[in-house]
CSV table of C-alpha atoms in Angstrom, one decimal:
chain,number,residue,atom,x,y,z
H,1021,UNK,CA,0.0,0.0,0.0
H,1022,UNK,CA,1.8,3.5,-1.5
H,1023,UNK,CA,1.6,6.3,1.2
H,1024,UNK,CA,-1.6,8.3,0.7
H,1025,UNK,CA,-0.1,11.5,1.5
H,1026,UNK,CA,2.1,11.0,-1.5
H,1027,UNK,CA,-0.8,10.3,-3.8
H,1028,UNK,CA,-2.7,13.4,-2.3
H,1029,UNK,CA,0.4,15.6,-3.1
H,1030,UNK,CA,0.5,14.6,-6.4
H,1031,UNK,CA,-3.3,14.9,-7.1
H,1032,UNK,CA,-3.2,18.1,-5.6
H,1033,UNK,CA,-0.1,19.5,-7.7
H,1034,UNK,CA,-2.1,17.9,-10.7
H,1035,UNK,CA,-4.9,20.2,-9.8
H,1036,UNK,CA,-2.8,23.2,-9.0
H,1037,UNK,CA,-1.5,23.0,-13.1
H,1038,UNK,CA,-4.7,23.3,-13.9
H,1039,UNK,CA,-6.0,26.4,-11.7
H,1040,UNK,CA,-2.9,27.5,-13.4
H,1041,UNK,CA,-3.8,26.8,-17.2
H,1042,UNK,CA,-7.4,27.9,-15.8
H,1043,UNK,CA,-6.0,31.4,-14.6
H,1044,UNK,CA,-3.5,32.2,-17.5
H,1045,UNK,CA,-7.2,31.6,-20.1
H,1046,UNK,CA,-8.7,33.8,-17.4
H,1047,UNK,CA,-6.1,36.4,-16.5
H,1048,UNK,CA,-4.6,36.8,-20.2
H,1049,UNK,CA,-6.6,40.5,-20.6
H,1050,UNK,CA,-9.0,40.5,-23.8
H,1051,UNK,CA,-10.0,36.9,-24.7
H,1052,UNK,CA,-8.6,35.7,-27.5
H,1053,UNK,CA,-10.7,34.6,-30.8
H,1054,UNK,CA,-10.9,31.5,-30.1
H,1055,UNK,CA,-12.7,32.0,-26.8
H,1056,UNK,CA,-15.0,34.6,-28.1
H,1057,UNK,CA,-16.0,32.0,-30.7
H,1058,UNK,CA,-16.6,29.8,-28.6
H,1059,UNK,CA,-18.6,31.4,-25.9
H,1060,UNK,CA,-21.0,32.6,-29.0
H,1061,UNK,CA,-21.4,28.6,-30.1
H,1062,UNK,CA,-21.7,27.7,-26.9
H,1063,UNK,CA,-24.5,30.3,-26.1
H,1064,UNK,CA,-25.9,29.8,-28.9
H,1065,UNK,CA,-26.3,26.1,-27.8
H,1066,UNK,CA,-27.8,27.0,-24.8
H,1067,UNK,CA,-25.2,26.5,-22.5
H,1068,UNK,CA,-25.9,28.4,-19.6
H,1069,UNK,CA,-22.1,28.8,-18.1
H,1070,UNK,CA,-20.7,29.6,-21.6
H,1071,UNK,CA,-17.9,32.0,-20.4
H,1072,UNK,CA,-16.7,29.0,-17.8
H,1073,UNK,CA,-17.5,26.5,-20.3
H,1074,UNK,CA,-15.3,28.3,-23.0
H,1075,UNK,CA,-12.3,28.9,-20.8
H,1076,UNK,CA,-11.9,25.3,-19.6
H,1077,UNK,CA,-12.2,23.9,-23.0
H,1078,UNK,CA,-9.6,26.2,-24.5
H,1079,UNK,CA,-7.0,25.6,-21.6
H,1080,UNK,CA,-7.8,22.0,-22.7
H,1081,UNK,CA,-7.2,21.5,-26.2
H,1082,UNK,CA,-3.5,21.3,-27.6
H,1083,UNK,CA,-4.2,22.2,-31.1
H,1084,UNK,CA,-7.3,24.3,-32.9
H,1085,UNK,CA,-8.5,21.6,-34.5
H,1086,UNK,CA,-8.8,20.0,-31.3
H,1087,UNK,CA,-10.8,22.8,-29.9
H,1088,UNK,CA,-12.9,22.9,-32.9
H,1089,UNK,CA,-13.9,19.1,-32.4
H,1090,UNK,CA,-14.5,19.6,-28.4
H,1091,UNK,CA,-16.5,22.8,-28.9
H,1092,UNK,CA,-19.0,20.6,-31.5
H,1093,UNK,CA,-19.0,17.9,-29.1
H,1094,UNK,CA,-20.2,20.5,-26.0
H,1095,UNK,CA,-22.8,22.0,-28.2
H,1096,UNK,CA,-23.9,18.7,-29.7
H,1097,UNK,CA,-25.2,18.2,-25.7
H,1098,UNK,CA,-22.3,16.2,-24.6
H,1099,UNK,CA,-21.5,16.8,-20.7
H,1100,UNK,CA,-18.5,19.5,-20.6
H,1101,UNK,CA,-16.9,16.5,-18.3
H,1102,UNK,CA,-16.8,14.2,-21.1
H,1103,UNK,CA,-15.4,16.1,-23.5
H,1104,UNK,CA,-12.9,17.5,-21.8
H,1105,UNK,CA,-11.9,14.3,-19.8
H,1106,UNK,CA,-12.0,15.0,-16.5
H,1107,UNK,CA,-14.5,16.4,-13.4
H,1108,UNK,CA,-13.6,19.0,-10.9
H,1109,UNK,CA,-14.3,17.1,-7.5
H,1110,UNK,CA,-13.4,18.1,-4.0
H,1111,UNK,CA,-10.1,20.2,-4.9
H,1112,UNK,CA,-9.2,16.8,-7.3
H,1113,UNK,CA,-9.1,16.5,-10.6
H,1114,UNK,CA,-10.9,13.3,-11.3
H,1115,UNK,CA,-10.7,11.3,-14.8
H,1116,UNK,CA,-14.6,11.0,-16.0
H,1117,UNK,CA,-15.4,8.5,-19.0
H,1118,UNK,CA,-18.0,9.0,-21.8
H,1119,UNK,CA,-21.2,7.2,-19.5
H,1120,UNK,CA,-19.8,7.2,-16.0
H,1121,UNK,CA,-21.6,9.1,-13.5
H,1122,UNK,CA,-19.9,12.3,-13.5
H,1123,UNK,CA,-19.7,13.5,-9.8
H,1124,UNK,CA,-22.0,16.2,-8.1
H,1125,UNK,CA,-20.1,18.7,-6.3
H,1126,UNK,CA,-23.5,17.9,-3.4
H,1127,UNK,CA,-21.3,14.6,-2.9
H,1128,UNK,CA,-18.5,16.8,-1.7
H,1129,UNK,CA,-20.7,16.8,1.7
H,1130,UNK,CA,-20.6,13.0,1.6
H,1131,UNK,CA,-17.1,12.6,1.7
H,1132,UNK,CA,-16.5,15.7,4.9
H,1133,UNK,CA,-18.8,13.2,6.9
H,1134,UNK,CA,-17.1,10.3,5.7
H,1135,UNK,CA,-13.8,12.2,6.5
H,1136,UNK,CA,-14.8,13.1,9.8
H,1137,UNK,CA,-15.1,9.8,10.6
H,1138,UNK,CA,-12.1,8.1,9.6
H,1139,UNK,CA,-9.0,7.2,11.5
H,1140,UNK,CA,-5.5,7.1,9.7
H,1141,UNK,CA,-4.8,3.4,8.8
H,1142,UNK,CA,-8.4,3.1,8.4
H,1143,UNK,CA,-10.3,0.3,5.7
H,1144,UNK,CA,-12.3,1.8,3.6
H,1145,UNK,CA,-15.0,0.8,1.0
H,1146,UNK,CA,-16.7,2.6,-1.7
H,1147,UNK,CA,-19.5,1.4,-2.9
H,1148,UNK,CA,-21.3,1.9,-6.0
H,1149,UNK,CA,-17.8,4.1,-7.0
H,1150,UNK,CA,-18.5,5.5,-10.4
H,1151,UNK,CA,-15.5,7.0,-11.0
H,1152,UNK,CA,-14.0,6.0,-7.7
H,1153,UNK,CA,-14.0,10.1,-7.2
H,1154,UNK,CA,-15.5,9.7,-3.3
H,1155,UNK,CA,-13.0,7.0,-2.5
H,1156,UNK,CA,-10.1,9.1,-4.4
H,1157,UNK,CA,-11.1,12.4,-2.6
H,1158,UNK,CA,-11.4,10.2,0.6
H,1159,UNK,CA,-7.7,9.0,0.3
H,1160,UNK,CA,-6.6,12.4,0.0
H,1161,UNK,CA,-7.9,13.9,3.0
H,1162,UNK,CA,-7.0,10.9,5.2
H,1163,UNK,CA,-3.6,9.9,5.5
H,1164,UNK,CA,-2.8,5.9,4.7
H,1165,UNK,CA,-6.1,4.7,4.2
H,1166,UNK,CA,-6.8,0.9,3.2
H,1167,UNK,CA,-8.9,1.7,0.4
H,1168,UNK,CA,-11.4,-1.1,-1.6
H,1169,UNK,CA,-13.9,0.2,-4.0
H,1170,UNK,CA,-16.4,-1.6,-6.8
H,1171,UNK,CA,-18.8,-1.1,-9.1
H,1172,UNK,CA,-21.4,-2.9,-11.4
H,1173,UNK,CA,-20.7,-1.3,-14.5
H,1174,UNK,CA,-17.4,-2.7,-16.1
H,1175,UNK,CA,-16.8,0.8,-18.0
H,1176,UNK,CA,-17.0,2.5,-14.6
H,1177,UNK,CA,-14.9,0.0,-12.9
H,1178,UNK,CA,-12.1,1.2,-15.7
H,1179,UNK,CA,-12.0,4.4,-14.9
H,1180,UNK,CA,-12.3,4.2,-11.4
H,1181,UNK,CA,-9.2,2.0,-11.6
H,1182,UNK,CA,-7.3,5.4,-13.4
H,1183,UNK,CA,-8.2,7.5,-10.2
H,1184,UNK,CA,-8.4,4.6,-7.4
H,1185,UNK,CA,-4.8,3.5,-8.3
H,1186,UNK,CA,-3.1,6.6,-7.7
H,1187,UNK,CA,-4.1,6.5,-4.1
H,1188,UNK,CA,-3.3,2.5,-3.8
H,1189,UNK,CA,-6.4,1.3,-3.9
H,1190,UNK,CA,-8.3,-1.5,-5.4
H,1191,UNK,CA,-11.7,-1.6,-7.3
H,1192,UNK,CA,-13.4,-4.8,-8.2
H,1193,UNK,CA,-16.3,-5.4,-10.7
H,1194,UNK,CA,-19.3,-6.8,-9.7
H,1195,UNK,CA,-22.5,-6.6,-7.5
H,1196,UNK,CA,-22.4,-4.3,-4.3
H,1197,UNK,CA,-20.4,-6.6,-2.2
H,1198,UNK,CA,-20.3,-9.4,-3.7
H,1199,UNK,CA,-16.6,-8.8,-5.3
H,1200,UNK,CA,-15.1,-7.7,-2.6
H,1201,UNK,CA,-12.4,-10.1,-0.8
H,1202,UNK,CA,-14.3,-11.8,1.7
H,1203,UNK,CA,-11.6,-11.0,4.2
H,1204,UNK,CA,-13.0,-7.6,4.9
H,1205,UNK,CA,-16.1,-9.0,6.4
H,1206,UNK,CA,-16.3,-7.7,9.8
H,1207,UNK,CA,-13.2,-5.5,9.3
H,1208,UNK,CA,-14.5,-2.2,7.3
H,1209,UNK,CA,-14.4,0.9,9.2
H,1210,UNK,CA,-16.2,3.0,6.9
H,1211,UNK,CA,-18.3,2.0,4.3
H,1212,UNK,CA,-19.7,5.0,1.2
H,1213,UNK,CA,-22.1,3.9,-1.0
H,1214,UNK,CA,-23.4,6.8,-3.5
H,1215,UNK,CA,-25.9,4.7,-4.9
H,1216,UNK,CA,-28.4,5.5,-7.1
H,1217,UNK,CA,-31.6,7.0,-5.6
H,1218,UNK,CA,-33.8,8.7,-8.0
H,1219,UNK,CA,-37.0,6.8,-8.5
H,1220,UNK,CA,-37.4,5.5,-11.6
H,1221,UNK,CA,-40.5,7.5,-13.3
H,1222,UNK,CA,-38.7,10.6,-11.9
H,1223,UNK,CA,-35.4,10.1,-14.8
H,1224,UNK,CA,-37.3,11.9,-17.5
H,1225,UNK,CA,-37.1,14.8,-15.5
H,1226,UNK,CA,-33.0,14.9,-15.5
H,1227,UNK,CA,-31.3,17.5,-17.4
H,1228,UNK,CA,-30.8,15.5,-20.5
H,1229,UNK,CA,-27.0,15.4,-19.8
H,1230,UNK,CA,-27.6,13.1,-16.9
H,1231,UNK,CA,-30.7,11.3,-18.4
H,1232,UNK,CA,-29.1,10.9,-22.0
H,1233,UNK,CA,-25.6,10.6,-21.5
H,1234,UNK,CA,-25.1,8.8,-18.2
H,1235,UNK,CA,-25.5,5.0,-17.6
H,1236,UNK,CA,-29.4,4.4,-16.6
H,1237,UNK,CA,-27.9,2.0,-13.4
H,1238,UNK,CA,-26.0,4.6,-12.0
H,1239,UNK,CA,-29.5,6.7,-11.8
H,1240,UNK,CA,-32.5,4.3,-11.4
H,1241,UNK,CA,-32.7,3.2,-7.6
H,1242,UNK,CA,-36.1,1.9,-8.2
H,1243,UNK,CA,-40.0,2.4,-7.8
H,1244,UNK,CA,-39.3,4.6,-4.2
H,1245,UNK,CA,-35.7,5.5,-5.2
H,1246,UNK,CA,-34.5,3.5,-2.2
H,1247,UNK,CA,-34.0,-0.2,-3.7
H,1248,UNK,CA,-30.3,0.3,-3.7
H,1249,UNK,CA,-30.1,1.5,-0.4
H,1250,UNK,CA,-31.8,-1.5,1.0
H,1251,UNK,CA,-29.7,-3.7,-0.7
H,1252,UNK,CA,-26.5,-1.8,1.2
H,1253,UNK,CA,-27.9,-1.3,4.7
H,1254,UNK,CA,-29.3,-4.8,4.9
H,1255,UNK,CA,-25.7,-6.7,4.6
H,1256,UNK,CA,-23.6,-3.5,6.1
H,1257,UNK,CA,-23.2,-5.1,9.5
H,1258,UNK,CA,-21.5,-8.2,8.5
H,1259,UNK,CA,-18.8,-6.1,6.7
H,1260,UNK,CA,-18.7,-3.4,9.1
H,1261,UNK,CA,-16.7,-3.6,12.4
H,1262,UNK,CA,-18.4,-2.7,16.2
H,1263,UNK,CA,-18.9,1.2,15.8
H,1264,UNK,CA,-18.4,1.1,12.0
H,1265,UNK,CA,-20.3,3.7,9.7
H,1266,UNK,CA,-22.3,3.2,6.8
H,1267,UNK,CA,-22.6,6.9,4.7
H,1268,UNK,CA,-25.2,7.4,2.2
H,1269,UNK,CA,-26.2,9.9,0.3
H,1270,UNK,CA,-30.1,10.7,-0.2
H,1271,UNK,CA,-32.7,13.7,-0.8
H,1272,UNK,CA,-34.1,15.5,1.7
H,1273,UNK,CA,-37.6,14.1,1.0
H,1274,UNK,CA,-36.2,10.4,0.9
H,1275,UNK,CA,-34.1,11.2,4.2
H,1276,UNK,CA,-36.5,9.7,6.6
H,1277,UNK,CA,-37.3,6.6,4.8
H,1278,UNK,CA,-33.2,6.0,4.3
H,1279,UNK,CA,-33.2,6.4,8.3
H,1280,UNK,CA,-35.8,3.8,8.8
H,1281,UNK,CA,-34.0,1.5,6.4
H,1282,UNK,CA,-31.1,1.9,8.0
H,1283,UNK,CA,-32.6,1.4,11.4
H,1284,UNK,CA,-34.8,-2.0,10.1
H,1285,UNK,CA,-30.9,-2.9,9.3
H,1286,UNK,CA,-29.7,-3.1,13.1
H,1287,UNK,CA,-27.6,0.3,12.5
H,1288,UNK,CA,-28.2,3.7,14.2
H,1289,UNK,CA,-29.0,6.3,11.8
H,1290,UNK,CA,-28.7,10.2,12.1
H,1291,UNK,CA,-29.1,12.7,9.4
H,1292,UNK,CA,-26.5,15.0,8.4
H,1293,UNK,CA,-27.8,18.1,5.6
H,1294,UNK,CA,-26.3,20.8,4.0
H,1295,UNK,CA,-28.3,23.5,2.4
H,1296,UNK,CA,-25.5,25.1,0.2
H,1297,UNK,CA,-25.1,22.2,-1.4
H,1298,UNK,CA,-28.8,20.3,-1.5
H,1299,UNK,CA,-26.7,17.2,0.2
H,1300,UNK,CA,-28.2,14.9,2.7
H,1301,UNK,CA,-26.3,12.0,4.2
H,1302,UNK,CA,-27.4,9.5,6.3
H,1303,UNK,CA,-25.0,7.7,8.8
H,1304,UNK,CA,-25.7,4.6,10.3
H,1305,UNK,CA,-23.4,3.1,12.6
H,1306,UNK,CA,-23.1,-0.4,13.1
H,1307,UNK,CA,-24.0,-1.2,17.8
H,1308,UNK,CA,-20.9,-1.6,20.0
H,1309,UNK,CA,-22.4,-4.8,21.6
H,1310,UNK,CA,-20.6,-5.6,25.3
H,1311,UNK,CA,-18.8,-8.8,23.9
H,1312,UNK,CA,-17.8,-6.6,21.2
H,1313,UNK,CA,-15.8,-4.1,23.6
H,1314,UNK,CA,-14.7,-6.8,26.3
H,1315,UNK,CA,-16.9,-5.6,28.8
């Protein structure tokens, strides 16, 4: 296992070039042709954060032609993270394939409770990872984490592999826990699982980004939203350790049916919200029984 703080520091410089690039497009007086072409396709497309838009996909191409293919791309309706690679995600830059779930900066509240709750030397599982972005961002913040992470979807386990790797982690493919090495049973300290919770009639009403471009499993948690959830909380405690914590996120309307899942589970739930970002996470952690703590 590579030292995490290593991994962080060079995630961290990665990101650093970037703001760079990002500030030189920003800082460099008049905008250049280019970028005054673009922001008037892109408007014209209807993007709504043109200007942003216009400067990240100019620090991004090498070559005009380049540009020229990235801008159709964006104004053909293609997520901005797609084309240009890569998703901005709690101070990381995270690598984002065509029809992985792109991460919500909301989830950034998902990993500071997770965070808060995890010990150096701490094992660590992320389900459901996407683009391993929660477990990555979780590595970085916490120093020498044992870090395990899967995923359903094959293309997502590929690219969470990019971004799970550099922090000397694992991801397996395959079914909520069923990949995982059956050796963590009973050892994981905290468990993430951003699964999927919009109800299923309720993903025609996603930007078409998300409902078009995105992979239906990584949106569709079911008739109620919650089918994933279950599926988590239910088998938590025999991966979890006495005082583990399961982290969820949820909506604010589906926050008191997660908690009574969670609690139908044999875990104690509380809520956690924040209204800047929209994010709601429950937390259920797993009873300290008396044998457990030798009492």
């Amino acid at each position: 296992m590579m030292d995490l703080r290593k991994a962080a520091m060079s995630l961290r410089k990665d990101n650093s070039a970037l703001r760079t690039d990002r500030e030189a497009v920003v800082n460099s007086g008049e905008p250049c042709g280019d970028t005054k072409a673009v922001v008037a396709r892109l408007r014209a497309a209807g993007c709504v954060f043109a200007e942003d838009e216009a400067q990240m996909l100019v620090a991004a191409a090498r070559t005009p032609t380049e540009l020229t293919v990235m801008v159709d791309r964006r104004a053909a309706g293609l997520p901005l993270e797609y084309v240009i690679g890569w998703a901005e995600f709690c101070g990381l830059q995270v690598a984002v394939d065509i029809g992985v779930f792109v991460p919500r900066h909301r989830t950034e509240f998902l990993v500071r409770q997770a965070a808060a709750l995890t010990l150096s030397g701490a094992i660590v599982v992320d389900l459901c990872c996407g683009s391993g972005a929660v477990g990555a961002a979780l590595a970085a913040a916490v120093e020498r984490i044992e870090l395990y992470a899967a995923d359903i979807d094959p293309v997502a386990v590929r690219c969470a592999r990019r971004n799970v790797a550099v922090a000397g982690g694992q991801v397996f493919e395959g079914d909520l826990y069923e990949p995982l090495p059956a050796s963590l049973r009973g050892r994981v300290d905290v468990l993430v699982a951003n699964a999927p919770y919009v109800p299923t009639k309720a993903i025609e009403l996603l930007p078409p980004e998300a409902r078009i471009h995105e992979a239906r499993m990584a949106l569709d948690g079911g008739a109620d939203g919650l089918d994933m959830q279950r599926r988590v909380a239910v088998a938590a405690s025999l991966w979890l350790v006495p005082g583990g914590h399961l982290l969820v996120e949820t909506s604010e309307r589906q926050a008191s049916q997660t908690v009574e899942i969670f609690s139908c589970s044999g875990l104690i739930p509380r809520v956690a919200r924040f209204d800047d970002l929209d994010a709601t996470v429950v937390i259920g952690t797993k009873p300290v029984l008396h044998s457990d703590s030798g009492e």
